[in-house]
XYZ file of N, CA and C in Angstrom:
495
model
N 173.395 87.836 97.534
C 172.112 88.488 97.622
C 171.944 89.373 96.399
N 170.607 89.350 95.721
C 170.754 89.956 94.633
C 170.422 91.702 94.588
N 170.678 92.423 94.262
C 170.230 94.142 93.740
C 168.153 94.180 94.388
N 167.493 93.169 93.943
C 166.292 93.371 93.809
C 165.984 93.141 95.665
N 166.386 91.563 95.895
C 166.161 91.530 97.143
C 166.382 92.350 98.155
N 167.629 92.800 98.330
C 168.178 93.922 99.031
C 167.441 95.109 98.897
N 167.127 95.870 97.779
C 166.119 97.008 97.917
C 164.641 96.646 98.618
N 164.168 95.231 98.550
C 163.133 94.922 99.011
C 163.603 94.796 100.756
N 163.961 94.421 100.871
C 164.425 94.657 102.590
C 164.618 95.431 102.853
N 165.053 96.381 102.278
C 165.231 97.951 102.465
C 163.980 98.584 103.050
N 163.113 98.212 101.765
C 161.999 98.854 101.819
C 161.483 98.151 103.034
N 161.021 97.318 103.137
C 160.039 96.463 104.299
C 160.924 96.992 105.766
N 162.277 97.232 105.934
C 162.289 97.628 106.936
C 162.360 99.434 107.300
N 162.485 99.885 106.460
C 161.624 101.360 106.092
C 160.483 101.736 106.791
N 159.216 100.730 106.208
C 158.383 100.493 106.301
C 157.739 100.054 108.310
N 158.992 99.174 108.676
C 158.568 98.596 109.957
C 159.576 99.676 110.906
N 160.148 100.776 110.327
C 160.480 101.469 111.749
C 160.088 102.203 112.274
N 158.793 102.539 111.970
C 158.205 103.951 112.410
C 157.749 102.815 113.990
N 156.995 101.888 113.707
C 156.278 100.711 114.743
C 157.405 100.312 116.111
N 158.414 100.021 114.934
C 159.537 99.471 116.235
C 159.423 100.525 117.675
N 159.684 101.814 117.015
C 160.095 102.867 118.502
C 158.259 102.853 119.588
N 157.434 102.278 118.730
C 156.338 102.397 119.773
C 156.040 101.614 120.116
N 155.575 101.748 121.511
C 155.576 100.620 122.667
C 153.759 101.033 122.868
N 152.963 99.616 123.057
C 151.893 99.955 123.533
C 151.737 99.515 125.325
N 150.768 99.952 125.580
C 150.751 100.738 127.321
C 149.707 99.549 127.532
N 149.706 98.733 128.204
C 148.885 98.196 128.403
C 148.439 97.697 130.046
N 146.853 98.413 129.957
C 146.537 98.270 131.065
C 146.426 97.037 132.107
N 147.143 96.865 133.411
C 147.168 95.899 133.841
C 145.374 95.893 134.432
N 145.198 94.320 134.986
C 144.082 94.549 136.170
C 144.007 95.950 137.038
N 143.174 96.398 137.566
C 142.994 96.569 138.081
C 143.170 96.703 139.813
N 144.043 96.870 140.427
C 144.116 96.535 141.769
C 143.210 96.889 142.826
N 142.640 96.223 143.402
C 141.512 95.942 144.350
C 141.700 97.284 145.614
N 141.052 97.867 145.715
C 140.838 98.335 147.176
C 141.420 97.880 148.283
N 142.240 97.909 149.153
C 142.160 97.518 150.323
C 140.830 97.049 151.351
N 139.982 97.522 150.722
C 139.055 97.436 151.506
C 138.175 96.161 151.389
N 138.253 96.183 149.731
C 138.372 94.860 149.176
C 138.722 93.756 149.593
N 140.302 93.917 149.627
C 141.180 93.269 149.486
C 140.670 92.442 151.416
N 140.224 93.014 152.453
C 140.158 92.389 153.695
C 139.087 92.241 153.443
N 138.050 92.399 152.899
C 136.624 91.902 152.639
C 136.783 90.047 152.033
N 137.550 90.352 151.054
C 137.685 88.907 150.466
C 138.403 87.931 151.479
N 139.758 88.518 152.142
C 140.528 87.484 153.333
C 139.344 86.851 154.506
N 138.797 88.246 155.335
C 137.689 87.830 155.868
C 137.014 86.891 155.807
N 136.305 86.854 154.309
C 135.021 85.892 153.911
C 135.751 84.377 154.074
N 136.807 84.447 153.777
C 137.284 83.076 153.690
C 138.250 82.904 154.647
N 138.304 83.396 156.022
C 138.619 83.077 157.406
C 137.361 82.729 157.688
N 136.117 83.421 157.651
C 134.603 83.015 158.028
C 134.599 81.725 157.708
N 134.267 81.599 156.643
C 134.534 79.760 155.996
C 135.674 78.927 156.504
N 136.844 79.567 156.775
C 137.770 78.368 157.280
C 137.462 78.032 159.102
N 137.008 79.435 159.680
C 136.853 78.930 160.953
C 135.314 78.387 160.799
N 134.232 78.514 160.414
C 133.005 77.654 160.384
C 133.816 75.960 159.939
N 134.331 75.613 159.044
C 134.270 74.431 159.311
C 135.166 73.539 159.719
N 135.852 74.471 161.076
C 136.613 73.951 161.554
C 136.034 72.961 162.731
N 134.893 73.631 162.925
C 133.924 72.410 163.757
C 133.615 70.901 163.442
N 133.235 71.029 162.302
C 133.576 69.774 161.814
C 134.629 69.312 161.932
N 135.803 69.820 161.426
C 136.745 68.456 161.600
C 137.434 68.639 162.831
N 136.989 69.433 163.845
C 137.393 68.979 165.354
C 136.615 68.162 165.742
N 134.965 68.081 165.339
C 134.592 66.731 165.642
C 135.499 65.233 165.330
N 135.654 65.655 163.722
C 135.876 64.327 163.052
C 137.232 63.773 163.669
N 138.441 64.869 164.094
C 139.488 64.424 164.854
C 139.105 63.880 166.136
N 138.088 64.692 166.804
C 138.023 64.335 168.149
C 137.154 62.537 168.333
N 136.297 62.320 167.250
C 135.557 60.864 167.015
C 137.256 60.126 166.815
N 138.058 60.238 166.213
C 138.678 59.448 166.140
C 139.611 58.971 167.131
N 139.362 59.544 168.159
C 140.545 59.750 169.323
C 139.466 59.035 170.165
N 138.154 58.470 170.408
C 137.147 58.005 171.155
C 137.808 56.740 171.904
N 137.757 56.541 173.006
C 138.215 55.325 173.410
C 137.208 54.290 172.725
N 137.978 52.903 172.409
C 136.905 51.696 172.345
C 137.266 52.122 170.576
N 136.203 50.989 169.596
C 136.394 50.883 168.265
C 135.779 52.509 167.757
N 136.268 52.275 166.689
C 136.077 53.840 166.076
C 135.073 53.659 164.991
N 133.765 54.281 165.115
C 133.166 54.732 164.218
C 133.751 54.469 162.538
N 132.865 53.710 161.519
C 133.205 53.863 160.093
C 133.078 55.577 159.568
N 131.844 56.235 160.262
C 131.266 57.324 160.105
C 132.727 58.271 159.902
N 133.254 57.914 161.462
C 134.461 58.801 161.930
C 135.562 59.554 160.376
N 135.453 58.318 159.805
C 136.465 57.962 158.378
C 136.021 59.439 157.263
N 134.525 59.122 156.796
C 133.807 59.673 156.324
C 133.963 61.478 156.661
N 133.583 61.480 158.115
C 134.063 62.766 158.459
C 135.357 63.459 158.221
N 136.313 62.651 158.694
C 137.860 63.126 158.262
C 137.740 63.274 157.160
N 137.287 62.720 156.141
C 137.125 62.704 154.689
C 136.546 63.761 153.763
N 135.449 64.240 154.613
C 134.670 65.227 154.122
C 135.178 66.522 154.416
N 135.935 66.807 155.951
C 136.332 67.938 156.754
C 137.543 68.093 155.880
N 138.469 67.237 155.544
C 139.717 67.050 154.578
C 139.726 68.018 154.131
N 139.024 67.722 153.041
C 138.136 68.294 151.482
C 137.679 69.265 151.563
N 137.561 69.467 152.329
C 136.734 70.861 152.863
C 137.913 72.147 152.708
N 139.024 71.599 154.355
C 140.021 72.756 154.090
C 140.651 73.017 153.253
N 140.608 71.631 151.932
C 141.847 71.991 151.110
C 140.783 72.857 150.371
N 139.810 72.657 149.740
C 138.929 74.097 148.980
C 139.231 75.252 149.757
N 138.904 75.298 151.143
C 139.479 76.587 151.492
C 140.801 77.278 151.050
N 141.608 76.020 151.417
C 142.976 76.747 151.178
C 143.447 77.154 149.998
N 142.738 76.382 149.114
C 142.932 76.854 147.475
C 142.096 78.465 147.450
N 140.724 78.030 147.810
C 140.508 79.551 147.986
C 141.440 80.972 148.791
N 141.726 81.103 149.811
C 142.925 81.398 150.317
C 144.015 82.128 149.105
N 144.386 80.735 147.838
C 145.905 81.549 147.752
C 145.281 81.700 146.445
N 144.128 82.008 145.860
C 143.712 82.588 144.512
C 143.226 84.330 144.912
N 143.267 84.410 145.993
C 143.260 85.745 146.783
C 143.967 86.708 146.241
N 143.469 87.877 145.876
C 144.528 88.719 145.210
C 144.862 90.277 145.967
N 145.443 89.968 146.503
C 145.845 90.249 147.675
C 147.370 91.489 148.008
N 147.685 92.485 147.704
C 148.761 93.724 147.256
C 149.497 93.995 148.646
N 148.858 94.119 149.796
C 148.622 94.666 150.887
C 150.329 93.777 151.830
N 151.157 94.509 152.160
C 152.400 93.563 153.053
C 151.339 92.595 153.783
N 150.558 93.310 154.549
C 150.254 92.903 156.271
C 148.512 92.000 156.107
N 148.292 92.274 154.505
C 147.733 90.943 154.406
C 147.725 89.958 153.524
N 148.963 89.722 153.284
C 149.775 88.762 152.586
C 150.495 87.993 153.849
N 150.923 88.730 154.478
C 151.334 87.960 155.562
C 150.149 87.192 156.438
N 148.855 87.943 156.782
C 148.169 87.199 157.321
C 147.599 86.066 156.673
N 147.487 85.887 155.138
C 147.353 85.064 154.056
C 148.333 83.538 154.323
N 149.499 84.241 154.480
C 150.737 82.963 154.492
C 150.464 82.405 155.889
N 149.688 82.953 156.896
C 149.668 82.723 158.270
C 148.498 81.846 158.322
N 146.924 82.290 158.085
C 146.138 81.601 158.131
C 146.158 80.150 157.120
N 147.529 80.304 156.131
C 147.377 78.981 155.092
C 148.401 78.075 155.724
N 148.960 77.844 156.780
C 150.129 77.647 157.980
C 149.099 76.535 158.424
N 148.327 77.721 158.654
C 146.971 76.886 160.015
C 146.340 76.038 159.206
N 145.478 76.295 158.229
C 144.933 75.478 157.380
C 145.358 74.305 157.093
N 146.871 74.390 156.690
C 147.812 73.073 156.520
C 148.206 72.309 156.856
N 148.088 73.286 158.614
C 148.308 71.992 159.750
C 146.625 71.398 160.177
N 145.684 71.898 159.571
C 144.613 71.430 160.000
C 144.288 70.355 159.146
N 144.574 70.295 158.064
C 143.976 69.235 157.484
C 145.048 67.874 157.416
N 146.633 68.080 157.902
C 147.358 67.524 158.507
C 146.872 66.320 159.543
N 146.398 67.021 160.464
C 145.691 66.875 161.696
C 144.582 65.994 161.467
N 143.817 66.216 160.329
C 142.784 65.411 159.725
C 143.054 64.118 159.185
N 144.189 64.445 158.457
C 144.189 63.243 157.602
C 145.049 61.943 158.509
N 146.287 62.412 159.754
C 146.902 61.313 160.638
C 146.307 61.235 161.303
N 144.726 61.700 162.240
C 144.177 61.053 163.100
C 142.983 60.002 162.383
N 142.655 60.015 161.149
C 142.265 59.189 160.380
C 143.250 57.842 160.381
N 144.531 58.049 159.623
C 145.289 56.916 159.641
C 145.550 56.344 161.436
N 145.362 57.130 161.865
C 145.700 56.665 163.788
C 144.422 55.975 163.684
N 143.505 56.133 163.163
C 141.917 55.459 163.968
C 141.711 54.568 163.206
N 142.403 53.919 162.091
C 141.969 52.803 161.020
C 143.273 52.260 160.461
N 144.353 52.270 161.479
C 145.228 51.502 161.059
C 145.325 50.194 161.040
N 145.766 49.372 160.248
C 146.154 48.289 160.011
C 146.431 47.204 160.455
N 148.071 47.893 161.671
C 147.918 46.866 162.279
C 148.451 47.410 164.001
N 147.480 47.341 164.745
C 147.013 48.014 166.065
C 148.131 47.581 167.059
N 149.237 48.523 167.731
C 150.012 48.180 168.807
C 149.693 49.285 169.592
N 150.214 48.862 171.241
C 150.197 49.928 172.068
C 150.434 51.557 172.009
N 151.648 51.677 171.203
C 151.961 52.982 170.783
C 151.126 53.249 170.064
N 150.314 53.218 169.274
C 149.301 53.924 168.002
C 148.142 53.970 168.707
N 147.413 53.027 169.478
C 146.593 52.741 170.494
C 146.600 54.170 171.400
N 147.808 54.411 172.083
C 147.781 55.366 173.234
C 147.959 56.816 172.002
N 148.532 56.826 171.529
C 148.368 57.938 170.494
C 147.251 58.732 170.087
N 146.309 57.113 169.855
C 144.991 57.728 168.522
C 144.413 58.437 170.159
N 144.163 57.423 171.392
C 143.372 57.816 172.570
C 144.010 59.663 173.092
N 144.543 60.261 172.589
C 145.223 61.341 172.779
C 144.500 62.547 171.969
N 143.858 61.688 170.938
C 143.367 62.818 169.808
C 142.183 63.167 170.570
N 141.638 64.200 170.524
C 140.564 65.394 171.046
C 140.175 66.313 170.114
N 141.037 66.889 169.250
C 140.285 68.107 168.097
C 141.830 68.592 167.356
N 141.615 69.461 166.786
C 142.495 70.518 166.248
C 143.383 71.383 167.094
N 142.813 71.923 168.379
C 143.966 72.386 169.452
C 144.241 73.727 169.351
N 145.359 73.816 169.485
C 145.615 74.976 169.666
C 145.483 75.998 168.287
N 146.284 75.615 167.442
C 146.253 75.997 165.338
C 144.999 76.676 165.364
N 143.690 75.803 165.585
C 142.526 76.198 165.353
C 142.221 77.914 165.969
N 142.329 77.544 167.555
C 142.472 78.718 168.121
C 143.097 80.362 167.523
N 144.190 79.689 166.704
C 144.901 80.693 166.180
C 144.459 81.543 165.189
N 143.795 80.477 164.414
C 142.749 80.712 162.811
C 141.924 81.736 163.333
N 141.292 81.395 164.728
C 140.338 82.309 165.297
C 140.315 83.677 165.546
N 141.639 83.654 166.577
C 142.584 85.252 166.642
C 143.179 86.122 165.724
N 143.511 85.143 164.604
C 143.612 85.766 163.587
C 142.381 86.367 162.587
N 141.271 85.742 162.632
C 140.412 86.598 161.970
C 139.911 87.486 162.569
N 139.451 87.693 164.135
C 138.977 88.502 165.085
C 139.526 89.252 164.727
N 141.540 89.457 165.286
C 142.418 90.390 165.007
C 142.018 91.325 163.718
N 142.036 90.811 162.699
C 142.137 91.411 161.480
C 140.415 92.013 161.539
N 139.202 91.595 161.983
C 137.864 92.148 161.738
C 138.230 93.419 162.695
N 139.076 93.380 164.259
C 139.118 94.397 164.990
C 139.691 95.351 164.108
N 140.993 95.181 164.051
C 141.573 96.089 163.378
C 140.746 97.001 162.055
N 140.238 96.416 161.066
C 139.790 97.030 160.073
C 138.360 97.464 160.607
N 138.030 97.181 161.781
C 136.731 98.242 162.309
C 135.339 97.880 161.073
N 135.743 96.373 161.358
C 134.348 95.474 160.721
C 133.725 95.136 162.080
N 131.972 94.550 161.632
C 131.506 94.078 162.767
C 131.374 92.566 162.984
């Protein structure tokens, strides 16, 4: 290394230590209100239990004794699609709170088994190739069940609690 270079590194790091020891502060987001924060879960329990009607129809058409509706298909199809937007909505939720993070992981439980629910009573009502067991199966389907119910108690719960109307 030559005399010249070396004083030049010298200098340039001279130069860069005043910078090194400072750290800049940088503001994160913002964190939401709590109040917020169940305003937004809310809105999108509202939306997940509204269209849960639909696809308790669309499960329950498919469970119909006798041939099944093409329509039926369509519905499962649409109700599908539906919860998974919800549920994406759901976990873009920004959300700080223990006890509604947990209700977050709870209502996306339900969601998961709902569109579950959607998509095998579809394959039960347009299968392929039709035996007794799949037969007495699909005739079993009626709606969403109990899960749904839950979606329900769980948003009530949470509107009681936070002393919404």
């Amino acid at each position: 290394m030559s005399v010249s270079s070396a004083r030049t590194g010298v200098a340039l790091w001279r130069r860069a230590v005043p910078f090194l020891g400072r750290r800049r502060v940088r503001a994160g987001p913002a964190r939401p209100s709590r109040e917020a924060q169940v305003g937004a879960l809310l809105a999108v329990l509202e939306e997940a239990v509204a269209l849960q009607r639909s696809a308790d129809a669309a499960v329950a058409a498919c469970g119909e004794p006798g041939a099944v509706a093409g329509r039926a298909a369509r519905d499962c199809g649409v109700a599908g699609t539906a919860i998974l937007h919800v549920r994406a909505r759901l976990r873009e939720l920004t959300l700080t709170e223990p006890d509604l993070l947990e209700a977050r992981a709870y209502a996306g439980r339900l969601l998961d088994y709902g569109q579950w629910m959607v998509h095998q009573s579809a394959n039960l009502a347009f299968t392929v190739r039709r035996d007794a067991r799949t037969e007495a199966a699909r005739c079993q389907l009626n709606g969403l069940g109990r899960p749904a119910d839950d979606l329900r108690r769980l948003r009530d719960t949470l509107t009681a609690r936070e002393g919404r109307p």
